[in-house]
Amino acid sequence: MRAYILAFPERRWDNYLIPLAEEPLVRIVEQRLRMTKRIDGVYTIIRKGQLRRFSLHISNPVEVKAKNKIEALYKVLPTSEELFLVEGNMPLVMPFLVNYLSTLFLDSDADALIPSWSDGTLEVTHAFYDAKALKSALEACLAENERKLSCIAKYLDYETISIEELAKRNPKVTLSFFKIKSSFDLRFAEETLKKLERKEL
């Protein structure tokens, strides 16, 4: 099973190479995905022209020319197999949670397994997908001129799993969905990552 890290900037301030604990964000995401049991290949989707910058830090950069994340994913993703999709600014992704979600997904008949918050917000960039179904959903999004990646949920037969219910059993679950958007987020993630490493090593 493959994992795809979406490190495709759409805004000038999107930066997946910001250092966290002296390592670029996207490298930490890749390292944590490699700690999972079922994922045997990790690929990072980047914008065309950034290969030199990213290849210094990650194993399998995939360069693509596209207008947005929807088009980038559509061009890069395979037409078959199961995959995990995550964004490159989520350095606290929890390997144990990815393992658990993979088991639920493989046991289901749905096209996708998408974690959901109690208000209905879907975490589409922390989810498992059937690649063929996801490609079809992305194609529909492009045809409708959608701009947000969350549009894929309109065109998928997916199941959800409650993040809050999972967090009742293990509070660290919520950390997995934490995204770096500010310097404050960066400091929090660095402190948290140090705590996690002390416990996980």
Short mmCIF file of C-alpha atoms in Angstrom, two decimals:
data_model
loop_
_atom_site.label_atom_id
_atom_site.label_comp_id
_atom_site.label_asym_id
_atom_site.label_seq_id
_atom_site.Cartn_x
_atom_site.Cartn_y
_atom_site.Cartn_z
CA MET A 1 0.00 0.00 0.00
CA ARG A 2 1.29 3.45 -0.90
CA ALA A 3 1.04 6.77 0.86
CA TYR A 4 0.97 10.07 -1.01
CA ILE A 5 2.06 13.26 0.71
CA LEU A 6 0.50 16.33 -0.83
CA ALA A 7 3.16 19.05 -0.74
CA PHE A 8 1.81 21.08 -3.61
CA PRO A 9 1.64 24.79 -2.66
CA GLU A 10 -1.28 26.83 -3.93
CA ARG A 11 -0.52 30.03 -2.02
CA ARG A 12 2.74 31.92 -1.65
CA TRP A 13 2.91 31.24 2.08
CA ASP A 14 2.45 27.46 1.71
CA ASN A 15 5.83 26.06 2.70
CA TYR A 16 6.32 22.36 3.29
CA LEU A 17 10.05 22.75 3.85
CA ILE A 18 9.81 24.86 7.03
CA PRO A 19 12.26 23.37 9.54
CA LEU A 20 10.81 21.58 12.53
CA ALA A 21 13.33 20.14 14.98
CA GLU A 22 15.97 20.89 12.31
CA GLU A 23 14.14 18.80 9.69
CA PRO A 24 11.77 20.02 6.95
CA LEU A 25 8.10 19.39 7.73
CA VAL A 26 7.56 17.11 4.77
CA ARG A 27 10.55 14.94 5.73
CA ILE A 28 9.08 14.38 9.18
CA VAL A 29 5.74 13.40 7.65
CA GLU A 30 7.53 10.89 5.43
CA GLN A 31 9.52 9.46 8.34
CA ARG A 32 6.41 8.97 10.45
CA LEU A 33 4.57 7.25 7.60
CA ARG A 34 7.49 4.85 7.24
CA MET A 35 6.85 3.77 10.83
CA THR A 36 3.49 2.28 9.83
CA LYS A 37 2.94 -1.40 9.13
CA ARG A 38 1.04 -1.53 5.83
CA ILE A 39 2.55 1.39 3.93
CA ASP A 40 5.52 0.20 1.88
CA GLY A 41 6.01 3.23 -0.37
CA VAL A 42 5.79 6.95 0.33
CA TYR A 43 5.57 9.46 -2.53
CA THR A 44 5.51 13.23 -2.25
CA ILE A 45 3.60 15.29 -4.81
CA ILE A 46 5.35 18.60 -5.53
CA ARG A 47 4.97 21.45 -7.97
CA LYS A 48 7.01 21.36 -11.19
CA GLY A 49 10.25 23.28 -10.79
CA GLN A 50 10.78 22.34 -7.13
CA LEU A 51 12.43 18.97 -7.62
CA ARG A 52 15.92 20.14 -6.71
CA ARG A 53 14.74 21.66 -3.41
CA PHE A 54 12.66 18.69 -2.34
CA SER A 55 14.95 15.87 -3.51
CA LEU A 56 17.45 16.86 -0.84
CA HIS A 57 14.97 15.97 1.88
CA ILE A 58 12.58 13.24 0.73
CA SER A 59 12.89 9.85 -0.92
CA ASN A 60 10.35 9.84 -3.73
CA PRO A 61 9.36 13.31 -4.97
CA VAL A 62 6.85 13.32 -7.83
CA GLU A 63 7.00 16.55 -9.82
CA VAL A 64 3.83 17.64 -11.59
CA LYS A 65 2.65 20.66 -13.56
CA ALA A 66 -0.86 21.57 -12.45
CA LYS A 67 -3.05 24.53 -11.57
CA ASN A 68 -4.12 23.26 -8.16
CA LYS A 69 -4.08 20.29 -5.80
CA ILE A 70 -7.06 18.65 -7.45
CA GLU A 71 -5.38 18.59 -10.85
CA ALA A 72 -2.02 17.58 -9.34
CA LEU A 73 -3.54 14.56 -7.63
CA TYR A 74 -5.49 13.60 -10.72
CA LYS A 75 -2.33 13.58 -12.83
CA VAL A 76 -0.18 11.69 -10.35
CA LEU A 77 -2.32 9.04 -8.66
CA PRO A 78 -2.39 5.48 -10.00
CA THR A 79 -5.57 3.96 -11.44
CA SER A 80 -5.61 1.00 -9.07
CA GLU A 81 -4.59 -0.02 -5.51
CA GLU A 82 -5.44 1.36 -2.09
CA LEU A 83 -3.66 4.47 -0.86
CA PHE A 84 -3.35 6.83 2.06
CA LEU A 85 -3.40 10.56 1.39
CA VAL A 86 -1.93 13.09 3.81
CA GLU A 87 -0.83 16.71 3.59
CA GLY A 88 2.82 17.66 3.96
CA ASN A 89 2.19 20.07 6.84
CA MET A 90 0.90 17.39 9.23
CA PRO A 91 4.11 16.29 11.01
CA LEU A 92 2.35 14.73 14.00
CA VAL A 93 0.59 12.07 11.93
CA MET A 94 0.26 9.06 14.23
CA PRO A 95 1.51 5.73 12.86
CA PHE A 96 -0.77 3.75 15.19
CA LEU A 97 -3.80 5.65 13.87
CA VAL A 98 -2.80 5.10 10.24
CA ASN A 99 -2.44 1.37 11.02
CA TYR A 100 -5.88 1.25 12.60
CA LEU A 101 -7.55 3.19 9.79
CA SER A 102 -5.94 0.94 7.19
CA THR A 103 -7.46 -2.13 8.85
CA LEU A 104 -10.92 -0.57 8.93
CA PHE A 105 -10.63 0.50 5.30
CA LEU A 106 -9.51 -2.89 4.04
CA ASP A 107 -12.40 -4.52 5.90
CA SER A 108 -14.96 -2.15 4.35
CA ASP A 109 -16.58 -2.07 0.93
CA ALA A 110 -16.46 1.71 0.64
CA ASP A 111 -14.39 3.71 -1.83
CA ALA A 112 -12.86 5.68 1.03
CA LEU A 113 -12.54 5.90 4.78
CA ILE A 114 -12.48 9.55 5.87
CA PRO A 115 -12.10 10.70 9.49
CA SER A 116 -14.77 13.18 10.52
CA TRP A 117 -15.21 15.77 13.28
CA SER A 118 -18.48 16.08 15.19
CA ASP A 119 -19.45 19.17 13.17
CA GLY A 120 -19.27 17.13 9.96
CA THR A 121 -15.90 18.44 8.78
CA LEU A 122 -14.07 15.75 6.82
CA GLU A 123 -10.32 15.22 6.95
CA VAL A 124 -9.87 14.32 3.28
CA THR A 125 -6.08 14.68 3.55
CA HIS A 126 -5.83 12.11 6.32
CA ALA A 127 -7.78 9.30 4.70
CA PHE A 128 -7.64 6.00 2.83
CA TYR A 129 -8.93 5.67 -0.73
CA ASP A 130 -9.45 3.26 -3.56
CA ALA A 131 -7.29 4.90 -6.22
CA LYS A 132 -9.70 4.29 -9.10
CA ALA A 133 -12.62 5.82 -7.21
CA LEU A 134 -10.52 8.78 -6.09
CA LYS A 135 -9.35 9.46 -9.66
CA SER A 136 -12.97 9.42 -10.80
CA ALA A 137 -13.95 11.85 -8.03
CA LEU A 138 -11.08 14.17 -8.92
CA GLU A 139 -12.12 14.09 -12.56
CA ALA A 140 -15.64 15.10 -11.55
CA CYS A 141 -14.26 17.94 -9.43
CA LEU A 142 -12.25 19.21 -12.39
CA ALA A 143 -15.27 19.00 -14.68
CA GLU A 144 -17.28 21.10 -12.22
CA ASN A 145 -14.44 23.62 -11.80
CA GLU A 146 -14.22 22.91 -8.09
CA ARG A 147 -11.39 24.66 -6.24
CA LYS A 148 -11.33 22.93 -2.87
CA LEU A 149 -10.05 19.39 -2.45
CA SER A 150 -12.93 18.64 -0.11
CA CYS A 151 -15.10 18.39 -3.24
CA ILE A 152 -14.05 14.77 -3.69
CA ALA A 153 -16.46 13.70 -0.95
CA LYS A 154 -19.38 14.65 -3.24
CA TYR A 155 -18.37 12.00 -5.73
CA LEU A 156 -17.29 9.13 -3.47
CA ASP A 157 -19.05 6.32 -1.68
CA TYR A 158 -17.22 6.80 1.59
CA GLU A 159 -17.47 5.81 5.21
CA THR A 160 -16.56 8.08 8.09
CA ILE A 161 -15.06 7.45 11.47
CA SER A 162 -15.51 9.83 14.38
CA ILE A 163 -12.29 11.50 15.48
CA GLU A 164 -13.78 12.41 18.84
CA GLU A 165 -14.82 8.80 19.51
CA LEU A 166 -11.31 7.60 18.69
CA ALA A 167 -9.84 10.32 20.93
CA LYS A 168 -11.83 9.01 23.89
CA ARG A 169 -9.69 5.88 23.73
CA ASN A 170 -6.44 7.66 22.94
CA PRO A 171 -6.16 11.47 23.17
CA LYS A 172 -3.11 11.47 20.88
CA VAL A 173 -5.45 10.77 17.97
CA THR A 174 -6.28 14.47 17.58
CA LEU A 175 -2.59 15.35 17.16
CA SER A 176 -2.53 13.36 13.93
CA PHE A 177 -4.74 15.99 12.25
CA PHE A 178 -2.72 18.99 13.42
CA LYS A 179 -1.57 21.25 10.56
CA ILE A 180 1.25 23.79 10.66
CA LYS A 181 -0.14 27.18 9.67
CA SER A 182 1.77 29.62 11.89
CA SER A 183 4.91 30.06 13.98
CA PHE A 184 2.83 29.21 17.07
CA ASP A 185 1.81 25.92 15.45
CA LEU A 186 5.46 25.23 14.70
CA ARG A 187 6.50 25.68 18.33
CA PHE A 188 3.68 23.47 19.55
CA ALA A 189 4.55 20.74 17.05
CA GLU A 190 8.24 20.82 17.98
CA GLU A 191 7.50 20.42 21.68
CA THR A 192 4.98 17.67 21.01
CA LEU A 193 7.26 15.82 18.62
CA LYS A 194 10.03 15.70 21.24
CA LYS A 195 7.60 14.21 23.77
CA LEU A 196 6.38 11.63 21.26
CA GLU A 197 9.90 10.58 20.30
CA ARG A 198 10.88 10.05 23.91
CA LYS A 199 7.92 7.72 24.35
CA GLU A 200 8.10 5.95 20.99
CA LEU A 201 11.84 5.21 20.83
#
